[in-house]
Structure formats: C-alpha cells, structure tokens
Coordinates of C-alpha atoms in Angstrom, one line a residue:
M16 CA 21.7 40.9 64.9
T17 CA 18.1 40.1 63.6
A18 CA 15.9 37.5 65.4
G19 CA 16.1 35.7 61.9
S20 CA 19.6 36.0 61.2
A21 CA 19.9 34.9 65.6
R22 CA 17.7 31.8 65.0
A23 CA 19.3 30.7 61.9
T24 CA 22.9 30.7 63.4
A25 CA 21.2 29.0 66.5
A26 CA 19.8 26.1 63.9
A27 CA 23.4 25.7 62.5
S28 CA 25.0 25.4 66.0
D29 CA 23.1 22.6 66.9
A30 CA 23.7 20.8 63.4
S31 CA 27.1 21.3 63.8
A32 CA 27.2 20.1 68.1
P33 CA 27.7 16.7 68.1
S34 CA 24.4 14.4 68.9
A35 CA 24.3 13.2 72.6
T36 CA 23.0 10.0 71.1
P37 CA 25.0 7.9 69.3
A38 CA 23.9 7.5 65.7
P39 CA 22.8 3.6 64.6
S40 CA 25.8 1.6 63.5
A41 CA 25.7 1.0 59.3
P42 CA 24.8 -3.0 58.4
P43 CA 27.4 -5.4 57.6
A44 CA 28.4 -4.7 54.2
G45 CA 27.9 -7.7 52.6
P46 CA 28.2 -9.0 49.0
A47 CA 28.1 -6.8 46.0
T48 CA 24.5 -7.0 43.9
P49 CA 24.9 -7.7 40.7
S50 CA 24.0 -5.2 37.8
V51 CA 20.7 -7.3 35.6
S52 CA 22.1 -6.5 31.9
V53 CA 19.0 -7.1 29.8
P54 CA 19.3 -8.0 25.9
L55 CA 18.0 -5.3 24.0
T56 CA 17.0 -7.1 20.5
P57 CA 14.0 -9.0 22.2
I58 CA 12.7 -5.4 23.6
F59 CA 13.5 -4.0 20.1
V60 CA 11.5 -6.4 18.8
R61 CA 8.8 -6.9 20.3
L62 CA 8.4 -3.1 20.4
K63 CA 8.4 -2.9 16.4
L64 CA 5.9 -5.5 16.3
S65 CA 3.8 -3.3 19.1
L66 CA 3.9 -0.3 16.6
L67 CA 2.6 -2.6 14.2
R68 CA 0.0 -3.6 15.8
N69 CA -1.5 0.0 17.7
G70 CA -1.1 2.3 14.2
L71 CA -3.7 -0.2 12.4
K72 CA -6.0 -0.1 15.9
G73 CA -9.1 2.2 15.3
N74 CA -8.2 3.2 11.8
S75 CA -10.0 1.1 9.1
K76 CA -8.6 2.5 6.1
R77 CA -5.2 2.1 7.4
K78 CA -5.7 -1.4 8.9
A79 CA -6.8 -2.3 5.2
A80 CA -3.8 -0.9 3.0
W81 CA -1.9 -2.6 5.2
F82 CA -3.3 -6.0 5.2
G83 CA -3.6 -5.0 1.5
S84 CA -0.2 -4.3 1.3
L85 CA 0.7 -7.4 2.6
A86 CA -1.6 -9.9 0.6
F87 CA -0.2 -7.8 -2.8
T88 CA 3.5 -8.7 -1.6
L89 CA 2.8 -12.2 -0.8
V90 CA 1.0 -12.2 -4.6
V91 CA 3.4 -10.4 -6.4
G92 CA 6.7 -12.6 -4.3
F93 CA 5.1 -15.8 -5.2
F94 CA 5.0 -15.0 -8.7
V95 CA 8.3 -13.9 -8.6
T96 CA 10.0 -16.6 -6.7
L97 CA 7.8 -18.6 -9.0
G98 CA 9.5 -17.1 -12.2
L99 CA 13.0 -16.9 -11.0
A100 CA 12.7 -20.5 -10.6
L101 CA 11.4 -21.7 -13.4
L102 CA 15.6 -19.9 -15.0
R103 CA 16.8 -22.5 -13.0
G104 CA 18.8 -24.2 -15.8
H105 CA 19.3 -21.0 -18.0
A106 CA 22.1 -20.1 -19.9
H107 CA 21.7 -16.5 -18.7
A108 CA 20.1 -17.6 -15.4
G109 CA 23.3 -16.0 -13.8
T110 CA 23.1 -12.5 -15.4
V111 CA 19.7 -12.1 -14.4
V112 CA 19.0 -12.8 -10.4
V113 CA 23.2 -11.3 -10.0
L114 CA 21.7 -8.2 -11.5
L115 CA 18.5 -8.7 -9.5
A116 CA 20.3 -8.6 -6.4
A117 CA 22.4 -5.5 -7.5
I118 CA 18.9 -3.3 -8.3
L119 CA 17.4 -4.6 -4.6
A120 CA 20.0 -3.3 -2.7
L121 CA 20.4 0.3 -4.6
A122 CA 16.4 0.0 -3.8
W123 CA 17.9 -0.7 0.0
T124 CA 19.4 1.9 -0.3
F125 CA 17.3 4.8 -1.6
M126 CA 14.2 4.1 -0.6
P127 CA 14.7 5.2 2.8
L128 CA 15.6 8.2 1.9
F129 CA 12.9 9.0 -0.4
F130 CA 10.4 7.7 2.1
P131 CA 11.7 8.5 5.4
T132 CA 8.4 8.2 7.3
G133 CA 6.9 5.1 5.8
D134 CA 8.8 4.2 8.7
E135 CA 9.6 5.7 12.5
T136 CA 11.8 3.3 13.8
L137 CA 14.2 4.8 10.8
D138 CA 14.8 7.8 13.0
P139 CA 17.1 7.0 15.5
S140 CA 17.4 10.6 17.2
R141 CA 14.7 9.7 19.0
L142 CA 16.9 6.6 21.2
V143 CA 19.8 9.5 21.7
M144 CA 18.1 10.7 25.6
L145 CA 18.1 6.4 26.3
P146 CA 21.1 5.6 28.4
L147 CA 21.8 2.4 25.6
R148 CA 25.4 1.9 24.5
P149 CA 25.7 2.0 20.2
R150 CA 26.7 -1.5 20.1
P151 CA 24.1 -3.1 21.4
L152 CA 22.1 -0.5 19.5
V153 CA 22.7 -1.4 16.2
R154 CA 22.2 -5.0 16.9
A155 CA 18.9 -4.8 18.1
L156 CA 17.4 -1.5 15.7
L157 CA 18.8 -4.5 13.0
A158 CA 17.1 -7.2 14.4
S159 CA 13.4 -5.1 15.0
S160 CA 14.7 -4.4 11.0
L161 CA 13.9 -7.3 9.9
V162 CA 10.4 -7.2 10.6
G163 CA 8.0 -5.7 8.0
I164 CA 6.6 -6.1 4.3
G165 CA 10.0 -5.1 2.5
P166 CA 12.3 -7.5 4.1
L167 CA 9.9 -10.1 3.3
F168 CA 9.3 -8.6 -0.2
T169 CA 12.9 -9.0 0.2
L170 CA 13.0 -12.3 1.1
C171 CA 10.8 -14.1 -1.8
L172 CA 13.4 -12.6 -3.5
A173 CA 16.5 -14.4 -2.1
V174 CA 15.1 -17.4 -2.4
G175 CA 13.6 -17.2 -5.8
S176 CA 17.3 -16.0 -7.4
V177 CA 19.8 -18.8 -5.2
V178 CA 17.1 -21.5 -6.1
A179 CA 17.8 -19.6 -10.2
V180 CA 21.8 -20.9 -10.0
A181 CA 22.1 -23.7 -7.3
H182 CA 22.9 -26.9 -8.4
G183 CA 25.3 -29.6 -6.3
G184 CA 25.9 -29.8 -2.9
A185 CA 28.4 -27.3 -3.0
G186 CA 25.8 -24.8 -4.4
I187 CA 23.5 -25.3 -2.2
A188 CA 24.7 -25.2 0.9
A189 CA 25.9 -21.4 -0.4
A190 CA 22.5 -20.8 -0.9
V191 CA 21.8 -21.8 2.3
V192 CA 24.3 -19.4 3.5
A193 CA 23.6 -16.5 0.9
V194 CA 19.8 -16.0 1.6
P195 CA 20.4 -14.2 4.9
L196 CA 23.2 -12.3 3.7
L197 CA 21.9 -10.7 1.2
I198 CA 19.2 -9.8 3.7
L199 CA 21.1 -8.7 6.1
G200 CA 23.4 -6.9 3.5
C201 CA 20.3 -5.1 2.2
V202 CA 19.1 -4.3 5.5
T203 CA 21.6 -3.2 6.7
L204 CA 22.9 -1.1 3.6
A205 CA 19.6 0.8 4.2
R206 CA 19.8 1.4 7.7
A207 CA 23.4 3.0 7.6
V208 CA 22.6 5.0 5.2
A209 CA 18.9 5.9 7.0
T210 CA 21.4 7.2 10.1
A211 CA 23.8 9.0 8.5
N212 CA 21.5 10.9 6.6
V213 CA 18.9 11.3 9.9
R214 CA 19.5 14.8 9.5
L215 CA 19.2 15.3 6.0
L216 CA 15.3 12.9 6.3
T217 CA 14.3 15.2 9.5
S218 CA 15.1 19.0 7.4
R219 CA 13.3 20.7 5.1
K220 CA 15.8 19.7 2.3
G221 CA 14.7 16.0 2.9
R222 CA 11.2 16.8 2.7
D223 CA 11.7 18.4 -0.5
L224 CA 14.0 15.1 -2.0
A225 CA 10.9 12.6 -0.5
L226 CA 9.0 15.3 -2.6
L227 CA 11.3 14.9 -5.7
S228 CA 11.0 10.9 -5.1
G229 CA 7.9 10.7 -7.7
L230 CA 10.2 12.2 -10.4
L231 CA 13.1 9.9 -10.2
I232 CA 11.0 6.9 -10.1
A233 CA 9.1 8.1 -13.7
V234 CA 12.4 9.4 -14.6
G235 CA 14.3 5.7 -13.7
A236 CA 10.8 4.0 -15.6
Q237 CA 11.8 5.4 -19.2
T238 CA 15.2 5.0 -18.5
A239 CA 14.2 0.7 -18.1
N240 CA 11.6 1.0 -21.0
F241 CA 14.6 2.8 -22.6
A242 CA 17.0 0.3 -21.5
S243 CA 15.3 -3.0 -22.4
Q244 CA 14.0 -2.0 -25.6
R245 CA 17.3 -1.4 -26.9
L246 CA 18.6 -4.4 -25.2
F247 CA 16.2 -7.4 -26.9
Q248 CA 16.4 -5.0 -30.3
A249 CA 20.8 -5.7 -29.4
G250 CA 20.9 -9.2 -28.5
G251 CA 19.0 -10.4 -25.8
L252 CA 19.9 -10.9 -22.3
S253 CA 23.9 -11.5 -23.9
Q254 CA 24.8 -8.1 -23.8
L255 CA 24.8 -7.8 -20.2
E256 CA 27.3 -10.4 -19.6
P257 CA 30.0 -7.4 -19.2
V258 CA 27.7 -5.3 -17.0
E259 CA 27.2 -9.1 -15.1
A260 CA 31.0 -9.7 -14.5
V261 CA 31.7 -6.6 -12.6
V262 CA 28.5 -6.8 -11.0
R263 CA 29.2 -10.1 -9.5
W264 CA 32.1 -8.7 -7.3
L265 CA 30.0 -5.5 -5.9
P266 CA 28.3 -6.8 -2.3
P267 CA 25.7 -7.8 -1.4
A268 CA 25.0 -9.2 -5.2
T269 CA 28.1 -11.1 -4.3
A270 CA 26.4 -13.1 -2.4
V271 CA 24.2 -15.1 -5.3
G272 CA 27.3 -14.4 -7.6
M273 CA 28.4 -16.8 -4.6
V274 CA 25.8 -19.6 -5.6
D275 CA 26.4 -19.4 -9.0
S276 CA 30.2 -19.7 -9.1
A277 CA 29.8 -22.7 -6.5
S278 CA 27.8 -24.6 -8.7
Q279 CA 29.6 -24.4 -11.6
G280 CA 32.4 -26.2 -9.8
S281 CA 34.5 -22.4 -9.2
Y282 CA 35.4 -22.6 -5.2
G283 CA 37.9 -20.6 -5.2
I284 CA 35.9 -17.8 -6.6
A285 CA 33.7 -18.5 -4.6
A286 CA 35.4 -18.3 -0.9
A287 CA 36.6 -15.0 -2.2
Q288 CA 32.5 -13.9 -3.0
L289 CA 32.2 -15.0 0.4
A290 CA 34.9 -13.0 1.9
L291 CA 34.3 -9.9 0.0
T292 CA 30.2 -10.1 1.4
L293 CA 30.9 -10.4 4.7
A294 CA 33.6 -7.9 4.8
A295 CA 31.0 -5.6 3.0
L296 CA 28.7 -6.2 5.9
A297 CA 31.3 -5.8 8.4
G298 CA 32.3 -3.1 6.8
L299 CA 28.6 -1.4 6.9
L300 CA 28.1 -2.6 10.4
W301 CA 31.1 -0.8 11.9
F302 CA 29.8 2.2 9.3
W303 CA 26.2 1.9 11.3
E304 CA 27.6 1.9 14.7
R305 CA 30.0 5.3 13.7
S306 CA 27.0 6.9 12.4
L307 CA 25.2 6.5 15.6
T308 CA 27.7 7.4 17.9
K309 CA 28.3 10.4 16.1
L310 CA 24.4 11.0 16.0
M311 CA 24.3 10.3 20.2
V312 CA 27.1 12.4 21.2
T313 CA 26.5 15.7 18.6
P314 CA 23.9 18.1 18.7
D315 CA 21.7 19.1 16.6
G316 CA 22.4 22.3 14.6
S317 CA 19.4 22.3 11.8
T318 CA 17.7 24.9 13.9
I319 CA 20.4 26.9 14.8
A320 CA 20.0 29.8 12.2
A321 CA 22.6 30.9 10.0
A322 CA 21.3 34.3 8.6
K323 CA 23.7 36.3 6.5
P324 CA 24.4 39.9 6.8
E325 CA 22.3 42.7 6.2
K326 CA 24.2 44.1 3.9
D327 CA 24.3 40.7 1.7
R328 CA 20.7 39.6 1.7
G329 CA 19.5 42.9 -0.6
T330 CA 17.0 41.7 -3.1
G331 CA 17.6 44.6 -5.6
E332 CA 21.3 42.9 -6.9
G333 CA 21.8 40.4 -9.1
F334 CA 19.4 38.8 -10.8
W335 CA 16.9 40.4 -8.9
S336 CA 17.8 43.8 -10.4
L337 CA 17.0 42.0 -14.0
L338 CA 12.9 41.9 -13.0
P339 CA 10.7 44.7 -13.7
G340 CA 9.9 48.0 -10.9
G341 CA 7.1 47.8 -9.0
R342 CA 4.2 45.4 -8.0
T343 CA 5.2 43.2 -11.2
G344 CA 8.6 42.9 -10.1
A345 CA 7.7 42.0 -6.6
A346 CA 5.0 39.3 -7.0
M347 CA 7.2 37.5 -10.0
Q348 CA 10.1 37.8 -7.2
R349 CA 7.7 36.2 -4.8
T350 CA 6.5 33.1 -7.2
L351 CA 9.9 32.5 -8.5
R352 CA 11.0 32.3 -4.4
Y353 CA 7.7 30.0 -3.9
A354 CA 9.1 27.8 -6.5
V355 CA 12.5 27.8 -4.7
R356 CA 11.1 27.2 -1.0
D357 CA 7.6 25.8 -1.1
P358 CA 8.3 22.1 -1.8
K359 CA 5.4 21.3 -3.4
T360 CA 5.7 23.6 -5.5
K361 CA 9.4 23.0 -6.2
S362 CA 8.6 19.5 -6.9
A363 CA 5.9 20.5 -9.6
F364 CA 8.3 22.4 -11.5
V365 CA 10.5 20.0 -11.5
T366 CA 8.4 16.8 -12.1
A367 CA 6.7 19.2 -15.6
L368 CA 10.6 20.4 -16.7
A369 CA 12.3 16.8 -16.4
I370 CA 8.6 15.3 -18.1
G371 CA 8.5 17.7 -20.3
A372 CA 11.9 17.0 -21.7
I373 CA 12.1 13.2 -20.6
V374 CA 8.3 12.4 -23.6
P375 CA 10.1 13.9 -26.4
V376 CA 13.9 13.2 -26.1
F377 CA 13.2 9.5 -25.6
N378 CA 10.8 8.8 -27.8
A379 CA 13.2 10.3 -30.4
L380 CA 15.9 8.2 -29.3
Q381 CA 14.0 5.0 -29.2
G382 CA 13.3 6.0 -33.1
T383 CA 9.0 6.7 -32.6
G384 CA 9.8 10.0 -31.9
S385 CA 8.6 14.2 -33.3
V386 CA 9.7 16.9 -33.4
Y387 CA 6.2 17.7 -32.3
L388 CA 6.2 15.9 -28.8
A389 CA 7.9 19.4 -27.8
C390 CA 4.6 20.7 -27.3
F391 CA 4.4 18.3 -24.6
G392 CA 7.0 20.7 -22.5
A393 CA 4.8 23.8 -22.4
G394 CA 1.9 21.7 -21.9
M395 CA 3.3 20.2 -18.7
L396 CA 4.6 24.0 -17.7
G397 CA 1.3 25.7 -18.5
V398 CA -0.7 23.6 -15.9
Q399 CA 0.9 25.0 -13.9
M400 CA -0.6 28.5 -14.0
Y401 CA -4.0 26.7 -12.9
N402 CA -5.1 27.6 -9.8
Q403 CA -2.3 30.5 -9.2
F404 CA -4.1 31.6 -5.7
G405 CA -4.1 28.1 -4.1
Q406 CA -0.9 27.8 -4.6
D407 CA -0.4 30.3 -2.2
T408 CA -2.4 28.5 0.5
S409 CA -3.6 30.5 3.4
A410 CA -0.5 33.1 2.7
F411 CA -3.4 34.4 -0.3
W412 CA -4.8 36.7 2.4
M413 CA -1.8 39.1 2.8
V414 CA -1.4 39.4 -1.1
A415 CA -5.3 39.7 -1.2
Q416 CA -4.9 42.9 1.2
T417 CA -3.4 44.4 -1.7
I418 CA -6.3 43.9 -4.1
S419 CA -8.8 46.4 -4.6
T420 CA -9.5 46.8 -8.7
P421 CA -9.7 45.1 -11.6
R422 CA -6.4 46.3 -12.2
D423 CA -4.3 45.6 -9.2
A424 CA -6.1 41.8 -10.3
Y425 CA -4.9 42.3 -13.6
V426 CA -0.8 43.6 -12.6
E427 CA -1.1 40.1 -9.7
L428 CA -2.3 37.6 -12.8
R429 CA 0.0 39.3 -15.3
A430 CA 2.6 39.2 -13.3
R431 CA 2.4 35.7 -11.9
A432 CA 2.0 34.8 -16.5
G433 CA 4.8 36.2 -16.5
T434 CA 7.2 34.5 -14.1
L435 CA 6.1 31.0 -15.6
A436 CA 6.9 32.7 -19.2
L437 CA 10.1 33.5 -18.2
V438 CA 10.9 29.5 -17.2
T439 CA 8.8 27.8 -20.1
V440 CA 9.3 30.3 -23.1
P441 CA 13.3 29.7 -23.3
Y442 CA 12.5 26.1 -21.9
T443 CA 10.1 25.9 -25.0
I444 CA 13.0 26.5 -27.1
A445 CA 15.7 24.1 -26.0
V446 CA 13.0 21.2 -26.2
T447 CA 12.7 21.9 -29.6
A448 CA 15.9 22.0 -30.9
I449 CA 17.4 19.4 -29.5
T450 CA 14.1 16.9 -30.4
A451 CA 14.3 18.6 -33.7
A452 CA 18.4 17.3 -33.9
L453 CA 17.6 13.9 -33.0
V454 CA 14.9 13.3 -35.1
G455 CA 16.7 14.9 -38.3
D456 CA 13.3 16.9 -38.6
W457 CA 14.9 20.7 -38.8
N458 CA 12.2 21.6 -41.3
A459 CA 9.5 21.0 -38.9
F460 CA 11.1 23.3 -36.3
P461 CA 9.9 26.6 -36.9
A462 CA 6.6 24.8 -37.1
A463 CA 6.8 23.1 -34.2
L464 CA 7.8 25.9 -32.2
G465 CA 5.0 28.3 -33.4
L466 CA 2.6 25.7 -32.3
A467 CA 4.0 25.2 -29.0
L468 CA 4.0 28.7 -27.9
A469 CA 0.7 29.4 -29.0
L470 CA -0.2 26.6 -26.8
L471 CA 1.3 27.8 -23.4
G472 CA -0.8 31.1 -24.4
S473 CA -3.6 29.4 -24.9
M474 CA -3.3 27.7 -21.7
L475 CA -1.8 31.2 -19.6
C476 CA -4.9 32.2 -20.6
T477 CA -7.2 29.4 -19.7
G478 CA -5.0 28.9 -16.4
A479 CA -6.0 32.5 -15.5
L480 CA -9.3 32.4 -16.0
A481 CA -9.5 28.9 -14.0
S482 CA -7.6 30.4 -10.8
A483 CA -10.3 33.1 -11.2
R484 CA -13.6 31.1 -11.1
Y485 CA -12.6 27.5 -10.0
P486 CA -9.7 28.2 -7.2
Y487 CA -9.1 25.4 -4.7
S488 CA -7.0 24.6 -1.8
I489 CA -3.6 22.4 -1.5
P490 CA -2.9 21.4 1.6
T491 CA 0.1 21.8 3.6
D492 CA 0.5 18.8 5.5
G493 CA 0.8 15.5 3.7
A494 CA 3.3 15.2 0.7
F495 CA 1.5 13.7 -1.6
K496 CA -2.7 16.0 -0.8
N497 CA -2.4 18.1 -4.2
V498 CA -6.4 18.9 -3.0
A499 CA -8.0 19.6 -0.3
P500 CA -10.7 17.4 0.9
G501 CA -14.0 17.9 -0.6
Q502 CA -12.6 19.9 -3.6
A503 CA -11.8 17.1 -5.5
G504 CA -14.7 18.3 -8.4
L505 CA -13.9 21.6 -8.3
A506 CA -9.9 21.0 -9.2
W507 CA -10.5 18.1 -11.9
S508 CA -13.5 20.3 -13.6
G509 CA -11.0 24.0 -13.9
I510 CA -8.0 21.5 -15.5
F511 CA -9.7 19.4 -17.7
G512 CA -11.8 22.2 -18.7
G513 CA -9.3 24.3 -19.4
L514 CA -7.5 22.1 -21.3
I515 CA -10.8 21.7 -23.4
A516 CA -10.7 25.2 -23.6
S517 CA -6.3 25.5 -24.9
A518 CA -7.4 23.2 -27.4
L519 CA -10.2 25.3 -28.7
V520 CA -7.9 28.4 -28.1
C521 CA -5.3 27.4 -30.2
S522 CA -7.3 25.7 -33.1
P523 CA -6.8 28.3 -35.0
V524 CA -2.4 27.5 -34.9
I525 CA -3.2 23.6 -34.7
A526 CA -5.1 24.1 -38.0
G527 CA -2.4 26.1 -39.9
T528 CA 0.1 23.3 -38.5
I529 CA -2.2 21.0 -39.9
W530 CA -2.0 22.4 -43.4
F531 CA 1.9 22.6 -42.9
K532 CA 2.0 18.9 -42.3
V533 CA -0.4 18.0 -45.6
T534 CA 1.3 20.3 -48.4
D535 CA 4.4 20.3 -47.1
Q536 CA 5.2 24.2 -47.6
Q537 CA 8.1 25.7 -46.4
T538 CA 7.7 28.9 -46.4
L539 CA 4.4 28.5 -44.4
G540 CA 6.4 26.8 -42.0
W541 CA 8.8 29.3 -40.9
L542 CA 5.2 31.9 -41.4
L543 CA 3.6 29.7 -38.3
L544 CA 6.6 31.1 -36.0
P545 CA 5.9 34.2 -35.7
A546 CA 2.4 33.6 -36.0
G547 CA 2.2 31.1 -33.3
V548 CA 3.8 33.7 -31.0
A549 CA 1.6 36.3 -31.7
W550 CA -1.5 34.7 -31.3
G551 CA -0.2 33.0 -27.5
A552 CA 0.6 36.8 -26.5
L553 CA -2.7 37.8 -27.5
A554 CA -4.4 35.0 -26.2
T555 CA -2.0 35.6 -22.7
W556 CA -3.4 39.0 -22.6
A557 CA -6.9 38.2 -23.2
G558 CA -7.3 35.8 -20.8
L559 CA -5.6 38.1 -18.1
R560 CA -8.5 41.1 -19.7
L561 CA -11.2 38.3 -19.1
A562 CA -10.1 36.9 -15.6
A563 CA -8.9 40.6 -13.8
P564 CA -12.6 42.0 -13.0
T565 CA -13.5 38.4 -11.8
V566 CA -10.7 37.8 -9.6
A567 CA -11.3 41.7 -7.9
R568 CA -14.5 40.6 -7.7
K569 CA -15.0 37.5 -6.2
L570 CA -12.0 38.2 -3.8
P571 CA -13.8 37.0 -0.8
E572 CA -14.7 33.9 -2.4
I573 CA -11.6 32.5 -3.5
L574 CA -10.3 33.5 0.0
L575 CA -12.4 31.6 1.4
A576 CA -11.5 28.9 -1.3
V577 CA -7.8 29.0 -1.1
S578 CA -7.5 28.5 3.3
K579 CA -9.7 25.7 3.3
G580 CA -6.6 23.0 3.7

C-alpha cells in the first residue's frame, strides 16, 4: 500500500469513528415560516414601464419617434372618437361600429405576426427559465399588454363606438361593460396568437413574414379602396347590413353589438351576445395558457438541422436540369435561390409581382383601366435588374473571384438578366392577357404586349449599366433598410437615371404604339408585337455588352461599394 492510500484510509476511518465530543443538540423546532407569494401583475406592469422608459434613454431619435407616435395617436384617436360620436342617431351607426370593431380585432390578430419586433414583450420564450406558473403569468402578461400606444388607440375607438349606439339606461350600462370587454378581447387575441406562433416569429420564416407585411398592407389598401367605391356606387351603407348581421355575432365585435341590442330593447339578444363575448374571452385565455404551458415545457427544435440525405439533394434534377450548363446555369440557379431564400430579395420579387398585377387588374375592375397598364408589371420587375451586385451583399466577393475578363462579366450579367426574363416574360404575357380580357380590348393586346416586352428589355439594358456604374450596399440588419448610410444619393441616381434612360431607349416602340393608337390600324398592332420583342432583345444585348467591360475594370470598386453594409 502506498503512503497516499494509507493516509486516505486513515482519514476515512477517523471520519467514520464516533467522536468523543458529543454533537450539539438541534434547536427545538419552531413554527414553520410561511412562504411569501409575490403577485406577478404589479411586477410585470412596472417591468413594461421600465422597458418603455429605458428604451428612450440616450437615443434622441427613438425618443422623438415615440413621443411623435404618441401625439399622432392621441390626435387621430380624438378625431376618430369625435367622428364616431357624431354618428349617434344615424340609421346605420350600429352597422359602422360593429364592422369597425371586427376590423380592429382583425388588426390586433395579425399585427403581431407582421411586426414581431415592435414589442419585445411579445416573446414569452424569454421567461421559460423562470419558476413561473402559466396562469399567474397569463394575468401578468395581460395586464402589462394594456400599457402602450396600441391599447390607448383601441380605447379611443371603443369609447367612440359605444357612444354612437348607446341609448337609455340599459344601453349605457351595456356600454360600460362593452368597452373593457372589447379591449381585453383584442389584447388577449393578439397575445394568444403571438404565443402560439412565437417559434415562427423568431425564425427566418417569421422574418420573411414580417418583410411581406408591406405587400399585404398594399393589397389590403387597394382592396378596401375598390370595395368602398363599389359600396357607394351600389347604394351606400345599407349594402353592409347583411354582413353586419353576421359579424355582430363574432367576438369581440359582439361586445359592441350587445350595446346596440340593449339600446334597441332587445335584452335577450344583448344577454346572448354578452354571454358569447365572455365565453370567447375565457376560451382565448384558456388557449393562451395552454400555448404558454406548451412553450415552457417543450424544447425549441428550430435549430435542429433537418438535412436531407445527400442523394436527395441533387442539383441537376427536376427544374434545375432545364437550365443551361456551365457558368450561365450556375449563375441562374444562384439568382433563383436568392429569390427564394433571401428575405429581402424574396420580398422585392413578391411585392413587384403583386403590385404589378394589382394596378392594371383593379383599374380594369373599376372601369378606368387600359390594357397598356400591363406595362406597369414589366416595369416593377425590370427595376430588380438595378444594383444586381448589391443584392449579393458581402457574398459578392465569391462571385468576384471568378470575374477576370469582360467575357466573364458578360456571362455573369447575361445569366442574371436571363433569370429575370425567365420570370418576367410569362408574367407579363399573363397580366396583359388578363387585363385585355377585363377591359375587353383584345385589339390592343399585341401592341400592349410588344410595348411591355420592349420596356422590359430597355430596363434590363439600363439596369446592367446602372449595376456597373452605381453599385451600392443593401444592409442585412434591418427589415426596411434598403440602402446603406451615405449611399442614398447613389441609389436614387442609379434608379431614376436608369428609368429616364429606359424611356429614351424604348422611345421608338413608344412612338409606334402612339401611332397605332391614333390611326387604329390593326395590322400595325400585330407588327408591334414582334418589333417590341426584337427591340427588347437588342436593347438587352447592347446593355450587357456595354456594361461588361465596366464591371471587369471597376470590380474592386464594386466589391468595396457593395460590402459597406
């Protein structure tokens, strides 16, 4: 036995042997100390106020933006409340306020999905490591959610809505109950949806959804404009009564419907709407608590790689096999993958596709359209050719390693223009055909399609030149930042200068289209279609040829410009 083993054995024997000195006796047991339960609700409200206060410290721009938003909300809320109050006594006041409550609830439902970074307290996954029970946490989060500009504006709308329809003692009593129920219903609905989708909101797909919010808002604005025009042409607010009869039974709009029913003396219907509102609120709270429980006990699997087997990830199968071989096909595939995977590139493409179709189609539906408005879609997608290298951001340095001659630059630009044409040409044909069908002007279809394709080719030409001469960086850190600081003038010069140059390049086809419109010669219209295709192809080829030497010569400057973000 070694000396170390002997010492260890002796120490263990001493520790196990009874001590000669008696151990001190334990103190007599006293009354158990009661556990102190601290209410979470005041803590979370103070936490929300602290977040608001600390977020405004040391940042004058953020402070000015917040107080400006608060002032704007107060002014708009005041005038909206006043306008709703002036509806008091109007025959269709109930219809307006019930539908307004439904729209308000819809906005509360989807805004957290579009702007998840607007309120960092919407992410309850920050609290999963704390020893908190779901039910008290729901109460605390609900109370803290009532602090902010959004609930303040909702309060103004709720007060104005109930003032517009509350009559008599029963109506006033129902209004006192309806205002908090409407606010609680909207806030609870937003929180429940945000909690159920918190994994999505914090993932790349959630950021993609936030980037597409501007598109959905634009589509919604166009739809609302079209619906309002149709509404007033068809006979006013009376056309909305069938819709309102259904919506008044959909919570939380039932809270406002309850006030209207009580004011009209329909106490049974008012009681049923009150019960439905309370039941819906309880159901939302239960769903919120269940989602919160699931979130706090379920591990986050969003970072677990779900890679496919290597044999299933072939790049030469399916659609990719239809692309050309060599560098051209590789560049086209890279550009298409950027359009699918990169959030900003995807947002730009989807927005251009949607707005380019909305403008001609909605104008045609309103009776003010023209088949030539289909050129708007070709123009929206043609703008994507500008700043081609800046769209790659700092990854462009890998592409730059493969460009050493004007021929390499020409092949790279040709592949990018070909990718854009691969999407834009069939899209332009479809939009032009749909617009011609809605307008009923098939005689102008070939001339309009020829003009649109000629415009596309002209923009591919000037876009290649602008990409070579006016490159700029696109930041990756902000969802709505499309130009790096200090490069805004460069971006505007390239885009607007390119648009003016595109009109000049396309001027022969524009002149031919005007001549066709004035003389109304059908043969000239069919000649403009192949002429526009040929002119667009020629303009594209010329622009790529002129831009390629500039790209090869100024490649270090381009790389420096697009890497500033």
